[in-house]
Amino acid sequence: MPWQISNNQGETKYPTFINSEPDSAMTGVRSNSAVNPTSSTQDVSLSSATEEDTQTDSSLKPSTNAVEETSEWDHSSEDQEGDLDQESTPPDQKDQQALQRWSGRAWIWVKSKIPTPQEGKTPWYCRVSVWVGIGVVTVSGAGVGYGGWKFYQLYQNLPEVTDLSTYNRDGTLTIKAGDGTILMQRGPATRDKVKLDEIPEQLVEAFVAIEDRRFYQHNGIDYQGIIRAFGSNLLAGGVVEGGSTITQQLARTVFLDQERSIVRKLREALLATKIERQMSKEDILEQYLNLVYLGSGAYGVADAAQVYFSKPVQRLTLSEIATLAGLPPAPSQYSPLVDLEAATERRNMVLQRMADAEVLTVARAEQVKQQKIAVQPSSPKRLQVRAPYFASYIEKELPKYISPEALELGGLTVETSVNLKWQEIAQTVVKEAVEIDGRSQAFDQAALVAIDPRNGEVKALVGGSSFADSEFNRVTQAQRQPGSTFKGLVYATAIAAGFSPYDSYKDEPYRIDGYRPMNYGNRHSNNWRSMISALSSSVNVVAVRVLVDVGFEPTIKMAQQMGINSPLKPTYSLALGAYEVNLLELTNAYGTLADEGNHVPVHGIRRVVNQKGETIYQADFKPKRVLDKGSAAITTWMLEGVVESGTGTPAYLSDRNVAGKTGTSEEARDLWFIGYIPQMVTGVWLGNDDNKPTWGTSETAAYNWRQFMKQVVEDIPAEDFPDLPELEGRKGSIKAKPHQPNSIVTGSSAVQKDDPDYHRFFSNTNKTNYNSRSYNDGYSGGYGYSGGYSSGGYGYSGGYSSGGYGYSGGYSSGGYGYSGGYGYSGY
């Protein structure tokens, strides 16, 4: 800067503006030693002005009292030299000169305000205390600003608290039925929630008196309570009273963990005030009383009433109420099941607080204190699962839709599709099937599943007769041969390829590449059978011939698209259900026919909600067309014939049409029936876990199907199946890929010496009047089902004895299945 500063002690010095002309330089105290000899050796020059600076500042000639004369000097300077400046100075240099003049004036003013240090004293700006003070103020301000910013962030990140009813603790799993009924709860969950108006008033008063006496006065934080608790604890030399309000406890339970930190306490306080602003006192109390942990696995007052006293909360006595109210601070310490003496002391403290709060008379409190606590423990409600097989299926399905992290954290509520009423009907039907039919027909297990074919939702699922005896789920885990039930998928493929249901094949002994399929009972009609007739009577030879004509590849592809996930191989026995599937996927495949060719993957989970009430999974399965509508309608019409006049007549319903197919694996090890109406497809399986043969037939499965469906359809309006499309001239929607065998042998040439029917076949063919009746002993072109059920079994004309299933003509009593490479399959 173009000035000098005089630094004489004891007087104020101002900047000395230096001009190139010595006689025009003026300062507050002249620098010329002749004028002021005492200051000539003490002035310290801060800078020397350049010639340009000297010329620029020559107009600044303040008087000795520069501060007082600034204004007058300013005007005179401008008046005297303004014209000269305008003529000789460029515009940009004039701006610079003006800036310098103003900066000089500013410095003069600032310097006049700074006190001159006394002789021998340190200037203020050199004092350590001054700068320490400035540092403290700066750091404090920064800290306050940062703290305010973090507080704002903390508040903004608080969770929403408008609805706490969906809250579940970490580690819990709740599975609900389609109507919201809880099927199962696992982990630290409240198993019996109650409304506030269902809770005794004295119970509410007891909790308020002992936990938060100013609950109705504060806004979430009770500052008086904090001070009082601090004093009480200080006098007692330990923690005898807490300062947290009921609202703070609720906030901690729902949103926070048990970490001991200032941040957690601050969040707790902020959440409490937020809860108070958004919820009424009554709602806060209701949530708190349903969520507070009261020891021994009891969450909430209703659970605690059951666990400690084996009674509903409405029937608690005053002594029992006070006992429960004393539990929250230390449930294990004050539990009457752990320490009855400590529980009694705590109960008495609650009674005293109630008396102090004047919600109970002193006399009444003293009277109750004399009573003993009479505990009667029991397990919390709903530890028994209402639909155990279905619930276990849902638990195994969860990992498909939920991340491992969410599963590990828990707190999940799973909303499912099961109809609880239908589920209970299914459980009864399965149990009775095993207890009644199983005894006479030598099977000890059964399974049933019902699916809504239009959305793929499971409506009922029972995987066995007793979950307590065996948790093995025979709907989803048992892989069994489906027998003739697989024929429905073979025929559906053929119809889709353009075959007509009236296309006919001869029912006679048939050997292809060394493989000979055997009809049920080793009987042949020796007549031409249409596809619809052969399906109705479950003729195995025709099913294999249809498979050969349509091809392995189209059949397997169609079955997979319809819902079969288990491996299938391109062999002739595929047509007879030789490859194992489970009941769930087979029923789902038939559901594709029920939904007119649309396939929806089977599922039981609708939605999954986490502990904060956020939806983390929502089912969104879309139907996929895998079979054209016409082919689906024709196949359904063919399967209606199975129920109306074929092997599935025990499944007949009087008020609506039913389509379906029976199936029996080798030696009747597996008995099946899969049937459907437009709105529901249900599958039934009967058999033994050790795969032992049974004495039953698939008609037993069809009968139990009817036992279930006749009750279920009371809730389902009757609907017709789609109309049968025009058959004449129709074209297929897929291409057949016929299989080319190496050899085909039919008729008597197909029967070999090691065949089970060899002797009977040739003894009958030697007769001059050989026909289906002479060979089949009454088979007469079909299975001759008549008369319904006979004593001890099913009464069939021409082959079944009334007391069992022994066959004449080579059949031993109690055995009618054959192994050794024969493609045997029953109904």
mmCIF file with all atom_site columns, N, CA, C and O in Angstrom, residues 390 393 423 426 430 447-452 457-463 473 475-476 582-588 602 673-675 680-685 705 708-709:
data_model
loop_
_atom_site.group_PDB
_atom_site.id
_atom_site.type_symbol
_atom_site.label_atom_id
_atom_site.label_alt_id
_atom_site.label_comp_id
_atom_site.label_asym_id
_atom_site.label_entity_id
_atom_site.label_seq_id
_atom_site.pdbx_PDB_ins_code
_atom_site.Cartn_x
_atom_site.Cartn_y
_atom_site.Cartn_z
_atom_site.occupancy
_atom_site.B_iso_or_equiv
_atom_site.pdbx_formal_charge
_atom_site.auth_seq_id
_atom_site.auth_comp_id
_atom_site.auth_asym_id
_atom_site.auth_atom_id
_atom_site.pdbx_PDB_model_num
ATOM 1   N N  . PHE A 1 390 ? -49.359 -77.368 4.988   1.00 0.00 ? 390 PHE A N  1
ATOM 2   C CA . PHE A 1 390 ? -49.362 -76.179 4.144   1.00 0.00 ? 390 PHE A CA 1
ATOM 3   C C  . PHE A 1 390 ? -48.318 -75.179 4.633   1.00 0.00 ? 390 PHE A C  1
ATOM 4   O O  . PHE A 1 390 ? -47.580 -74.587 3.840   1.00 0.00 ? 390 PHE A O  1
ATOM 5   N N  . TYR A 1 393 ? -44.895 -76.196 3.642   1.00 0.00 ? 393 TYR A N  1
ATOM 6   C CA . TYR A 1 393 ? -44.725 -75.933 2.203   1.00 0.00 ? 393 TYR A CA 1
ATOM 7   C C  . TYR A 1 393 ? -44.380 -74.465 1.971   1.00 0.00 ? 393 TYR A C  1
ATOM 8   O O  . TYR A 1 393 ? -43.475 -74.138 1.193   1.00 0.00 ? 393 TYR A O  1
ATOM 9   N N  . GLN A 1 423 ? -59.274 -76.035 3.728   1.00 0.00 ? 423 GLN A N  1
ATOM 10  C CA . GLN A 1 423 ? -58.126 -76.744 4.286   1.00 0.00 ? 423 GLN A CA 1
ATOM 11  C C  . GLN A 1 423 ? -58.571 -77.709 5.379   1.00 0.00 ? 423 GLN A C  1
ATOM 12  O O  . GLN A 1 423 ? -58.100 -78.863 5.430   1.00 0.00 ? 423 GLN A O  1
ATOM 13  N N  . ALA A 1 426 ? -60.234 -80.669 3.801   1.00 0.00 ? 426 ALA A N  1
ATOM 14  C CA . ALA A 1 426 ? -59.231 -81.559 3.199   1.00 0.00 ? 426 ALA A CA 1
ATOM 15  C C  . ALA A 1 426 ? -58.541 -82.402 4.260   1.00 0.00 ? 426 ALA A C  1
ATOM 16  O O  . ALA A 1 426 ? -58.294 -83.600 4.054   1.00 0.00 ? 426 ALA A O  1
ATOM 17  N N  . VAL A 1 430 ? -58.603 -86.544 4.236   1.00 0.00 ? 430 VAL A N  1
ATOM 18  C CA . VAL A 1 430 ? -57.373 -87.342 4.195   1.00 0.00 ? 430 VAL A CA 1
ATOM 19  C C  . VAL A 1 430 ? -57.289 -88.278 5.400   1.00 0.00 ? 430 VAL A C  1
ATOM 20  O O  . VAL A 1 430 ? -56.937 -89.456 5.270   1.00 0.00 ? 430 VAL A O  1
ATOM 21  N N  . ALA A 1 447 ? -52.775 -87.990 0.406   1.00 0.00 ? 447 ALA A N  1
ATOM 22  C CA . ALA A 1 447 ? -52.436 -86.586 0.212   1.00 0.00 ? 447 ALA A CA 1
ATOM 23  C C  . ALA A 1 447 ? -53.463 -85.950 -0.710  1.00 0.00 ? 447 ALA A C  1
ATOM 24  O O  . ALA A 1 447 ? -54.057 -86.633 -1.564  1.00 0.00 ? 447 ALA A O  1
ATOM 25  N N  . LEU A 1 448 ? -53.670 -84.657 -0.532  1.00 0.00 ? 448 LEU A N  1
ATOM 26  C CA . LEU A 1 448 ? -54.658 -83.924 -1.332  1.00 0.00 ? 448 LEU A CA 1
ATOM 27  C C  . LEU A 1 448 ? -54.184 -82.497 -1.521  1.00 0.00 ? 448 LEU A C  1
ATOM 28  O O  . LEU A 1 448 ? -53.660 -81.871 -0.595  1.00 0.00 ? 448 LEU A O  1
ATOM 29  N N  . VAL A 1 449 ? -54.384 -81.972 -2.720  1.00 0.00 ? 449 VAL A N  1
ATOM 30  C CA . VAL A 1 449 ? -54.087 -80.569 -2.990  1.00 0.00 ? 449 VAL A CA 1
ATOM 31  C C  . VAL A 1 449 ? -55.159 -80.015 -3.920  1.00 0.00 ? 449 VAL A C  1
ATOM 32  O O  . VAL A 1 449 ? -55.613 -80.693 -4.842  1.00 0.00 ? 449 VAL A O  1
ATOM 33  N N  . ALA A 1 450 ? -55.587 -78.778 -3.632  1.00 0.00 ? 450 ALA A N  1
ATOM 34  C CA . ALA A 1 450 ? -56.592 -78.095 -4.449  1.00 0.00 ? 450 ALA A CA 1
ATOM 35  C C  . ALA A 1 450 ? -56.008 -76.768 -4.909  1.00 0.00 ? 450 ALA A C  1
ATOM 36  O O  . ALA A 1 450 ? -55.432 -76.019 -4.115  1.00 0.00 ? 450 ALA A O  1
ATOM 37  N N  . ILE A 1 451 ? -56.181 -76.465 -6.198  1.00 0.00 ? 451 ILE A N  1
ATOM 38  C CA . ILE A 1 451 ? -55.578 -75.276 -6.809  1.00 0.00 ? 451 ILE A CA 1
ATOM 39  C C  . ILE A 1 451 ? -56.642 -74.516 -7.596  1.00 0.00 ? 451 ILE A C  1
ATOM 40  O O  . ILE A 1 451 ? -57.492 -75.124 -8.260  1.00 0.00 ? 451 ILE A O  1
ATOM 41  N N  . ASP A 1 452 ? -56.583 -73.204 -7.517  1.00 0.00 ? 452 ASP A N  1
ATOM 42  C CA . ASP A 1 452 ? -57.392 -72.363 -8.397  1.00 0.00 ? 452 ASP A CA 1
ATOM 43  C C  . ASP A 1 452 ? -56.657 -72.288 -9.733  1.00 0.00 ? 452 ASP A C  1
ATOM 44  O O  . ASP A 1 452 ? -55.587 -71.663 -9.823  1.00 0.00 ? 452 ASP A O  1
ATOM 45  N N  . GLU A 1 457 ? -53.139 -70.375 -7.493  1.00 0.00 ? 457 GLU A N  1
ATOM 46  C CA . GLU A 1 457 ? -53.049 -70.327 -6.041  1.00 0.00 ? 457 GLU A CA 1
ATOM 47  C C  . GLU A 1 457 ? -53.490 -71.644 -5.403  1.00 0.00 ? 457 GLU A C  1
ATOM 48  O O  . GLU A 1 457 ? -54.506 -72.222 -5.789  1.00 0.00 ? 457 GLU A O  1
ATOM 49  N N  . VAL A 1 458 ? -52.713 -72.075 -4.414  1.00 0.00 ? 458 VAL A N  1
ATOM 50  C CA . VAL A 1 458 ? -53.069 -73.265 -3.649  1.00 0.00 ? 458 VAL A CA 1
ATOM 51  C C  . VAL A 1 458 ? -54.167 -72.895 -2.656  1.00 0.00 ? 458 VAL A C  1
ATOM 52  O O  . VAL A 1 458 ? -54.016 -71.968 -1.864  1.00 0.00 ? 458 VAL A O  1
ATOM 53  N N  . LYS A 1 459 ? -55.267 -73.629 -2.677  1.00 0.00 ? 459 LYS A N  1
ATOM 54  C CA . LYS A 1 459 ? -56.392 -73.356 -1.788  1.00 0.00 ? 459 LYS A CA 1
ATOM 55  C C  . LYS A 1 459 ? -56.467 -74.341 -0.628  1.00 0.00 ? 459 LYS A C  1
ATOM 56  O O  . LYS A 1 459 ? -57.067 -74.037 0.405   1.00 0.00 ? 459 LYS A O  1
ATOM 57  N N  . ALA A 1 460 ? -55.896 -75.505 -0.794  1.00 0.00 ? 460 ALA A N  1
ATOM 58  C CA . ALA A 1 460 ? -55.826 -76.488 0.289   1.00 0.00 ? 460 ALA A CA 1
ATOM 59  C C  . ALA A 1 460 ? -54.683 -77.433 -0.027  1.00 0.00 ? 460 ALA A C  1
ATOM 60  O O  . ALA A 1 460 ? -54.446 -77.767 -1.200  1.00 0.00 ? 460 ALA A O  1
ATOM 61  N N  . LEU A 1 461 ? -53.974 -77.855 1.019   1.00 0.00 ? 461 LEU A N  1
ATOM 62  C CA . LEU A 1 461 ? -52.853 -78.777 0.819   1.00 0.00 ? 461 LEU A CA 1
ATOM 63  C C  . LEU A 1 461 ? -52.666 -79.595 2.085   1.00 0.00 ? 461 LEU A C  1
ATOM 64  O O  . LEU A 1 461 ? -52.433 -79.040 3.162   1.00 0.00 ? 461 LEU A O  1
ATOM 65  N N  . VAL A 1 462 ? -52.789 -80.914 1.940   1.00 0.00 ? 462 VAL A N  1
ATOM 66  C CA . VAL A 1 462 ? -52.593 -81.833 3.056   1.00 0.00 ? 462 VAL A CA 1
ATOM 67  C C  . VAL A 1 462 ? -51.622 -82.906 2.589   1.00 0.00 ? 462 VAL A C  1
ATOM 68  O O  . VAL A 1 462 ? -51.931 -83.678 1.684   1.00 0.00 ? 462 VAL A O  1
ATOM 69  N N  . GLY A 1 463 ? -50.456 -82.967 3.237   1.00 0.00 ? 463 GLY A N  1
ATOM 70  C CA . GLY A 1 463 ? -49.403 -83.852 2.780   1.00 0.00 ? 463 GLY A CA 1
ATOM 71  C C  . GLY A 1 463 ? -49.323 -85.188 3.474   1.00 0.00 ? 463 GLY A C  1
ATOM 72  O O  . GLY A 1 463 ? -48.376 -85.948 3.261   1.00 0.00 ? 463 GLY A O  1
ATOM 73  N N  . ASN A 1 473 ? -43.909 -84.340 3.360   1.00 0.00 ? 473 ASN A N  1
ATOM 74  C CA . ASN A 1 473 ? -45.043 -83.792 2.625   1.00 0.00 ? 473 ASN A CA 1
ATOM 75  C C  . ASN A 1 473 ? -45.231 -84.561 1.327   1.00 0.00 ? 473 ASN A C  1
ATOM 76  O O  . ASN A 1 473 ? -44.457 -84.419 0.379   1.00 0.00 ? 473 ASN A O  1
ATOM 77  N N  . VAL A 1 475 ? -47.437 -84.236 -0.907  1.00 0.00 ? 475 VAL A N  1
ATOM 78  C CA . VAL A 1 475 ? -47.890 -83.419 -2.031  1.00 0.00 ? 475 VAL A CA 1
ATOM 79  C C  . VAL A 1 475 ? -46.702 -82.883 -2.805  1.00 0.00 ? 475 VAL A C  1
ATOM 80  O O  . VAL A 1 475 ? -46.692 -82.877 -4.040  1.00 0.00 ? 475 VAL A O  1
ATOM 81  N N  . THR A 1 476 ? -45.678 -82.437 -2.091  1.00 0.00 ? 476 THR A N  1
ATOM 82  C CA . THR A 1 476 ? -44.556 -81.758 -2.732  1.00 0.00 ? 476 THR A CA 1
ATOM 83  C C  . THR A 1 476 ? -43.272 -82.571 -2.769  1.00 0.00 ? 476 THR A C  1
ATOM 84  O O  . THR A 1 476 ? -42.422 -82.343 -3.632  1.00 0.00 ? 476 THR A O  1
ATOM 85  N N  . ASN A 1 582 ? -44.615 -85.452 -8.737  1.00 0.00 ? 582 ASN A N  1
ATOM 86  C CA . ASN A 1 582 ? -45.293 -85.266 -7.457  1.00 0.00 ? 582 ASN A CA 1
ATOM 87  C C  . ASN A 1 582 ? -46.712 -84.786 -7.673  1.00 0.00 ? 582 ASN A C  1
ATOM 88  O O  . ASN A 1 582 ? -47.078 -84.322 -8.771  1.00 0.00 ? 582 ASN A O  1
ATOM 89  N N  . LEU A 1 583 ? -47.514 -84.892 -6.662  1.00 0.00 ? 583 LEU A N  1
ATOM 90  C CA . LEU A 1 583 ? -48.939 -84.584 -6.780  1.00 0.00 ? 583 LEU A CA 1
ATOM 91  C C  . LEU A 1 583 ? -49.171 -83.117 -7.130  1.00 0.00 ? 583 LEU A C  1
ATOM 92  O O  . LEU A 1 583 ? -50.092 -82.797 -7.888  1.00 0.00 ? 583 LEU A O  1
ATOM 93  N N  . LEU A 1 584 ? -48.339 -82.222 -6.608  1.00 0.00 ? 584 LEU A N  1
ATOM 94  C CA . LEU A 1 584 ? -48.546 -80.798 -6.849  1.00 0.00 ? 584 LEU A CA 1
ATOM 95  C C  . LEU A 1 584 ? -48.379 -80.451 -8.323  1.00 0.00 ? 584 LEU A C  1
ATOM 96  O O  . LEU A 1 584 ? -49.220 -79.743 -8.900  1.00 0.00 ? 584 LEU A O  1
ATOM 97  N N  . GLU A 1 585 ? -47.312 -80.930 -8.945  1.00 0.00 ? 585 GLU A N  1
ATOM 98  C CA . GLU A 1 585 ? -47.070 -80.570 -10.343 1.00 0.00 ? 585 GLU A CA 1
ATOM 99  C C  . GLU A 1 585 ? -48.064 -81.249 -11.276 1.00 0.00 ? 585 GLU A C  1
ATOM 100 O O  . GLU A 1 585 ? -48.487 -80.658 -12.280 1.00 0.00 ? 585 GLU A O  1
ATOM 101 N N  . LEU A 1 586 ? -48.477 -82.460 -10.964 1.00 0.00 ? 586 LEU A N  1
ATOM 102 C CA . LEU A 1 586 ? -49.453 -83.140 -11.813 1.00 0.00 ? 586 LEU A CA 1
ATOM 103 C C  . LEU A 1 586 ? -50.812 -82.440 -11.747 1.00 0.00 ? 586 LEU A C  1
ATOM 104 O O  . LEU A 1 586 ? -51.488 -82.259 -12.769 1.00 0.00 ? 586 LEU A O  1
ATOM 105 N N  . THR A 1 587 ? -51.190 -82.015 -10.556 1.00 0.00 ? 587 THR A N  1
ATOM 106 C CA . THR A 1 587 ? -52.453 -81.280 -10.403 1.00 0.00 ? 587 THR A CA 1
ATOM 107 C C  . THR A 1 587 ? -52.373 -79.933 -11.114 1.00 0.00 ? 587 THR A C  1
ATOM 108 O O  . THR A 1 587 ? -53.328 -79.490 -11.743 1.00 0.00 ? 587 THR A O  1
ATOM 109 N N  . ASN A 1 588 ? -51.230 -79.276 -11.025 1.00 0.00 ? 588 ASN A N  1
ATOM 110 C CA . ASN A 1 588 ? -51.033 -78.007 -11.723 1.00 0.00 ? 588 ASN A CA 1
ATOM 111 C C  . ASN A 1 588 ? -51.147 -78.177 -13.237 1.00 0.00 ? 588 ASN A C  1
ATOM 112 O O  . ASN A 1 588 ? -51.695 -77.308 -13.935 1.00 0.00 ? 588 ASN A O  1
ATOM 113 N N  . VAL A 1 602 ? -47.994 -72.897 -10.106 1.00 0.00 ? 602 VAL A N  1
ATOM 114 C CA . VAL A 1 602 ? -48.643 -73.078 -8.809  1.00 0.00 ? 602 VAL A CA 1
ATOM 115 C C  . VAL A 1 602 ? -47.846 -72.373 -7.731  1.00 0.00 ? 602 VAL A C  1
ATOM 116 O O  . VAL A 1 602 ? -46.614 -72.378 -7.733  1.00 0.00 ? 602 VAL A O  1
ATOM 117 N N  . PHE A 1 673 ? -56.300 -89.815 -8.453  1.00 0.00 ? 673 PHE A N  1
ATOM 118 C CA . PHE A 1 673 ? -57.366 -89.208 -9.252  1.00 0.00 ? 673 PHE A CA 1
ATOM 119 C C  . PHE A 1 673 ? -57.122 -87.698 -9.273  1.00 0.00 ? 673 PHE A C  1
ATOM 120 O O  . PHE A 1 673 ? -56.991 -87.052 -8.227  1.00 0.00 ? 673 PHE A O  1
ATOM 121 N N  . ILE A 1 674 ? -57.047 -87.144 -10.490 1.00 0.00 ? 674 ILE A N  1
ATOM 122 C CA . ILE A 1 674 ? -56.929 -85.699 -10.689 1.00 0.00 ? 674 ILE A CA 1
ATOM 123 C C  . ILE A 1 674 ? -58.181 -85.256 -11.420 1.00 0.00 ? 674 ILE A C  1
ATOM 124 O O  . ILE A 1 674 ? -58.446 -85.708 -12.541 1.00 0.00 ? 674 ILE A O  1
ATOM 125 N N  . GLY A 1 675 ? -58.971 -84.399 -10.798 1.00 0.00 ? 675 GLY A N  1
ATOM 126 C CA . GLY A 1 675 ? -60.215 -83.952 -11.407 1.00 0.00 ? 675 GLY A CA 1
ATOM 127 C C  . GLY A 1 675 ? -60.414 -82.457 -11.249 1.00 0.00 ? 675 GLY A C  1
ATOM 128 O O  . GLY A 1 675 ? -59.802 -81.822 -10.376 1.00 0.00 ? 675 GLY A O  1
ATOM 129 N N  . MET A 1 680 ? -61.751 -74.975 -10.060 1.00 0.00 ? 680 MET A N  1
ATOM 130 C CA . MET A 1 680 ? -60.957 -75.699 -9.072  1.00 0.00 ? 680 MET A CA 1
ATOM 131 C C  . MET A 1 680 ? -60.453 -77.019 -9.656  1.00 0.00 ? 680 MET A C  1
ATOM 132 O O  . MET A 1 680 ? -61.203 -77.761 -10.292 1.00 0.00 ? 680 MET A O  1
ATOM 133 N N  . VAL A 1 681 ? -59.171 -77.298 -9.432  1.00 0.00 ? 681 VAL A N  1
ATOM 134 C CA . VAL A 1 681 ? -58.597 -78.584 -9.805  1.00 0.00 ? 681 VAL A CA 1
ATOM 135 C C  . VAL A 1 681 ? -58.025 -79.200 -8.540  1.00 0.00 ? 681 VAL A C  1
ATOM 136 O O  . VAL A 1 681 ? -57.316 -78.541 -7.780  1.00 0.00 ? 681 VAL A O  1
ATOM 137 N N  . THR A 1 682 ? -58.359 -80.463 -8.292  1.00 0.00 ? 682 THR A N  1
ATOM 138 C CA . THR A 1 682 ? -57.957 -81.141 -7.059  1.00 0.00 ? 682 THR A CA 1
ATOM 139 C C  . THR A 1 682 ? -57.330 -82.486 -7.389  1.00 0.00 ? 682 THR A C  1
ATOM 140 O O  . THR A 1 682 ? -57.842 -83.226 -8.239  1.00 0.00 ? 682 THR A O  1
ATOM 141 N N  . GLY A 1 683 ? -56.228 -82.787 -6.741  1.00 0.00 ? 683 GLY A N  1
ATOM 142 C CA . GLY A 1 683 ? -55.561 -84.059 -6.920  1.00 0.00 ? 683 GLY A CA 1
ATOM 143 C C  . GLY A 1 683 ? -55.521 -84.855 -5.629  1.00 0.00 ? 683 GLY A C  1
ATOM 144 O O  . GLY A 1 683 ? -55.309 -84.285 -4.547  1.00 0.00 ? 683 GLY A O  1
ATOM 145 N N  . VAL A 1 684 ? -55.725 -86.174 -5.736  1.00 0.00 ? 684 VAL A N  1
ATOM 146 C CA . VAL A 1 684 ? -55.704 -87.068 -4.577  1.00 0.00 ? 684 VAL A CA 1
ATOM 147 C C  . VAL A 1 684 ? -54.755 -88.222 -4.867  1.00 0.00 ? 684 VAL A C  1
ATOM 148 O O  . VAL A 1 684 ? -54.771 -88.797 -5.965  1.00 0.00 ? 684 VAL A O  1
ATOM 149 N N  . TRP A 1 685 ? -53.913 -88.551 -3.892  1.00 0.00 ? 685 TRP A N  1
ATOM 150 C CA . TRP A 1 685 ? -53.021 -89.712 -3.983  1.00 0.00 ? 685 TRP A CA 1
ATOM 151 C C  . TRP A 1 685 ? -53.184 -90.561 -2.737  1.00 0.00 ? 685 TRP A C  1
ATOM 152 O O  . TRP A 1 685 ? -53.298 -90.056 -1.614  1.00 0.00 ? 685 TRP A O  1
ATOM 153 N N  . TRP A 1 705 ? -61.880 -87.853 -3.605  1.00 0.00 ? 705 TRP A N  1
ATOM 154 C CA . TRP A 1 705 ? -61.945 -86.570 -4.305  1.00 0.00 ? 705 TRP A CA 1
ATOM 155 C C  . TRP A 1 705 ? -63.356 -85.996 -4.195  1.00 0.00 ? 705 TRP A C  1
ATOM 156 O O  . TRP A 1 705 ? -63.526 -84.806 -3.918  1.00 0.00 ? 705 TRP A O  1
ATOM 157 N N  . PHE A 1 708 ? -64.280 -84.544 -0.781  1.00 0.00 ? 708 PHE A N  1
ATOM 158 C CA . PHE A 1 708 ? -63.782 -83.181 -0.582  1.00 0.00 ? 708 PHE A CA 1
ATOM 159 C C  . PHE A 1 708 ? -64.572 -82.173 -1.414  1.00 0.00 ? 708 PHE A C  1
ATOM 160 O O  . PHE A 1 708 ? -65.052 -81.150 -0.892  1.00 0.00 ? 708 PHE A O  1
ATOM 161 N N  . MET A 1 709 ? -64.735 -82.452 -2.685  1.00 0.00 ? 709 MET A N  1
ATOM 162 C CA . MET A 1 709 ? -65.301 -81.464 -3.599  1.00 0.00 ? 709 MET A CA 1
ATOM 163 C C  . MET A 1 709 ? -66.787 -81.214 -3.367  1.00 0.00 ? 709 MET A C  1
ATOM 164 O O  . MET A 1 709 ? -67.279 -80.096 -3.576  1.00 0.00 ? 709 MET A O  1
#
